[in-house]
XYZ file of C-alpha atoms in Angstrom:
229
model
C 248.384 282.451 146.485
C 247.374 284.187 143.212
C 245.176 287.172 143.534
C 242.149 287.199 141.205
C 240.723 290.586 140.479
C 237.143 291.151 141.663
C 235.880 291.781 138.124
C 237.212 288.405 136.954
C 235.500 286.594 139.837
C 232.219 288.311 139.009
C 232.463 287.287 135.358
C 233.085 283.630 136.226
C 230.055 283.589 138.523
C 227.843 285.034 135.780
C 228.996 282.424 133.250
C 228.252 279.600 135.734
C 224.749 280.927 136.407
C 223.933 281.100 132.671
C 225.102 277.514 132.236
C 222.874 276.244 135.042
C 219.838 278.111 133.630
C 220.485 276.647 130.213
C 220.556 273.112 131.629
C 217.244 273.653 133.490
C 215.592 275.037 130.358
C 216.654 271.983 128.315
C 215.128 269.632 130.909
C 211.836 271.542 131.097
C 211.015 271.824 127.366
C 210.367 268.077 126.884
C 213.211 267.470 124.404
C 215.775 264.752 124.681
C 219.416 265.124 124.179
C 219.031 265.157 120.353
C 216.307 267.828 120.244
C 213.519 265.468 119.058
C 209.823 266.526 119.695
C 207.547 264.528 122.083
C 206.080 261.263 120.697
C 202.338 261.119 119.718
C 199.888 258.241 120.499
C 197.778 257.220 117.518
C 193.984 256.964 117.844
C 190.626 258.507 116.764
C 189.285 261.610 118.441
C 185.562 262.318 118.573
C 184.153 265.547 117.146
C 184.609 268.485 119.440
C 180.983 269.549 119.176
C 179.816 266.267 120.738
C 181.506 267.291 124.016
C 179.623 270.586 124.059
C 176.158 269.049 123.624
C 173.930 269.187 126.650
C 171.749 266.245 127.774
C 168.730 268.209 126.578
C 170.091 268.455 123.016
C 170.843 264.712 123.021
C 167.218 264.029 123.966
C 165.933 266.313 121.237
C 168.095 264.565 118.631
C 166.833 261.155 119.701
C 163.225 262.365 119.522
C 163.704 263.729 116.021
C 164.809 260.285 114.835
C 161.998 258.400 116.541
C 159.600 256.476 114.320
C 156.429 258.289 113.448
C 154.325 255.434 114.854
C 155.241 256.596 118.303
C 153.767 260.061 117.756
C 150.993 261.055 120.180
C 147.401 260.294 119.190
C 143.982 260.610 120.803
C 142.216 258.121 123.024
C 138.434 258.151 123.179
C 136.652 256.007 125.737
C 133.188 254.583 125.194
C 131.982 257.278 127.595
C 133.325 260.042 125.313
C 136.303 261.275 127.386
C 139.474 262.007 125.428
C 143.133 262.223 126.365
C 146.489 262.401 124.578
C 148.322 259.119 124.257
C 150.676 257.213 122.031
C 149.530 254.566 119.588
C 148.246 251.645 121.685
C 150.458 248.640 122.300
C 149.593 245.514 120.354
C 148.789 243.679 123.611
C 145.891 246.107 124.292
C 144.302 245.728 120.845
C 140.888 244.084 120.561
C 141.218 240.803 118.681
C 138.560 239.364 116.392
C 137.741 236.596 118.873
C 136.902 239.222 121.514
C 134.405 241.142 119.381
C 130.918 240.863 117.925
C 129.857 242.638 114.708
C 126.450 244.004 113.786
C 124.887 246.481 111.354
C 122.612 249.188 112.730
C 119.549 250.885 111.298
C 119.808 252.829 108.047
C 119.749 256.625 108.361
C 119.207 257.772 104.749
C 119.622 261.326 103.557
C 120.368 263.345 100.412
C 120.298 260.268 98.201
C 122.723 258.414 100.482
C 122.254 255.220 102.488
C 124.072 255.334 105.824
C 124.546 252.293 108.052
C 126.547 252.086 111.299
C 128.852 249.054 111.420
C 129.230 248.213 115.106
C 131.966 246.261 116.898
C 131.181 245.289 120.501
C 133.638 244.006 123.085
C 132.287 240.668 124.289
C 135.397 239.724 126.261
C 136.088 240.166 129.976
C 138.958 242.606 129.465
C 139.295 246.213 128.310
C 140.813 246.541 124.840
C 141.277 249.170 122.120
C 140.387 249.762 118.474
C 142.221 252.246 116.258
C 141.531 253.215 112.671
C 139.328 251.685 109.986
C 137.628 248.296 109.939
C 137.591 246.199 106.794
C 134.276 245.224 105.195
C 132.890 243.170 102.307
C 129.386 242.208 101.173
C 128.909 238.466 100.586
C 126.096 236.275 99.289
C 124.700 233.176 100.971
C 127.573 231.043 99.686
C 130.190 233.460 101.058
C 131.229 234.906 97.676
C 132.061 238.609 97.726
C 129.708 241.042 96.013
C 131.338 244.130 94.580
C 134.714 245.663 95.450
C 135.980 246.427 98.932
C 134.706 249.721 100.366
C 136.980 252.739 100.132
C 138.047 254.812 103.151
C 136.551 258.209 103.815
C 139.273 260.718 104.814
C 139.419 261.072 108.577
C 141.656 261.233 111.637
C 141.841 257.830 113.370
C 141.425 257.822 117.131
C 142.016 255.083 119.677
C 138.708 253.881 121.112
C 138.970 252.132 124.473
C 136.281 249.477 124.936
C 135.401 248.160 128.345
C 133.552 244.823 128.365
C 130.170 245.253 126.680
C 131.047 248.629 125.085
C 131.000 249.351 121.341
C 132.615 251.334 118.544
C 131.116 252.085 115.157
C 132.127 253.111 111.628
C 129.812 254.586 109.017
C 129.142 252.567 105.837
C 127.755 254.827 103.109
C 126.734 254.470 99.453
C 124.505 256.240 96.946
C 120.968 254.941 96.631
C 121.113 252.555 93.643
C 117.683 253.677 92.502
C 119.094 257.174 92.025
C 122.643 256.379 90.907
C 121.664 253.666 88.430
C 124.450 251.344 89.639
C 124.124 247.582 89.177
C 122.970 246.003 92.432
C 122.916 242.772 94.417
C 121.335 241.809 97.713
C 123.917 240.553 100.223
C 123.253 237.903 102.828
C 125.869 239.305 105.211
C 128.585 241.871 105.732
C 132.023 240.574 106.672
C 133.742 242.936 109.108
C 137.464 242.770 109.926
C 138.638 244.689 113.018
C 141.646 247.014 112.573
C 145.007 245.212 112.372
C 143.322 241.785 112.425
C 143.151 239.101 109.704
C 140.061 237.154 110.745
C 136.585 238.508 109.971
C 133.236 238.582 111.739
C 129.925 237.985 109.935
C 127.067 240.410 110.503
C 123.620 239.702 109.060
C 122.564 242.186 106.359
C 118.964 243.360 106.122
C 119.567 246.642 104.323
C 118.386 245.502 100.894
C 120.176 246.033 97.607
C 123.665 247.509 97.467
C 125.661 248.816 94.482
C 128.214 246.323 93.172
C 129.328 247.775 89.831
C 129.045 250.886 87.686
C 130.394 254.397 87.887
C 128.374 255.220 91.029
C 128.871 251.974 92.899
C 131.430 253.147 95.453
C 130.836 252.073 99.061
C 132.692 254.079 101.711
C 133.749 253.499 105.333
C 134.662 256.014 108.013
C 137.085 255.659 110.928
C 135.877 254.006 114.108
C 134.436 256.134 116.887
C 132.897 255.345 120.294
C 129.274 254.252 120.616
C 126.831 252.461 118.325
C 125.598 255.265 116.024
C 126.050 258.981 115.259
């Protein structure tokens, strides 16, 4: 038996421990036997900021991109009550076949002739009107007299009409006797409800109207609830 000094045995033990630690380190750092780095999987990563967005910010972004037609408006019932609402759905709109048109009494003032153009719901359902009607003076043969009326600036509201209820728009022009415009006497006023293509005929008994000249403009206001101012 060969005696090994204590210092030599201690040195051999230390060398063995270092070797074992080295082997464990090589296994834990993810390298293979040739020292190559870990493999990567190809793909597309989304932007980091998308992960940090809250549901509230997503909703705000969607609202900012929403069409303007969905912005809130005002609803006015025939009784005068108002409430905030979005633009009415097409299915709730009053169609030409559900309405009756008429022209109210003249309310002249300051050299102006002012007539209410009235649309009345003659159907059995509640429907809505929003914006400006169309209008045109015609003679007995149906030929148009003068240009289409222009629109007075205004804020359109949604008027809800129960059966039998009405909405009106103001039709205004300068008195031809004062303005000197060329005139004609219509037989009727054709009225087209908002967003409709077919017209209604309302008898005209308001006398001469301007049809040409520098002061021949006829103007229409937005629809409001009721039958007159």
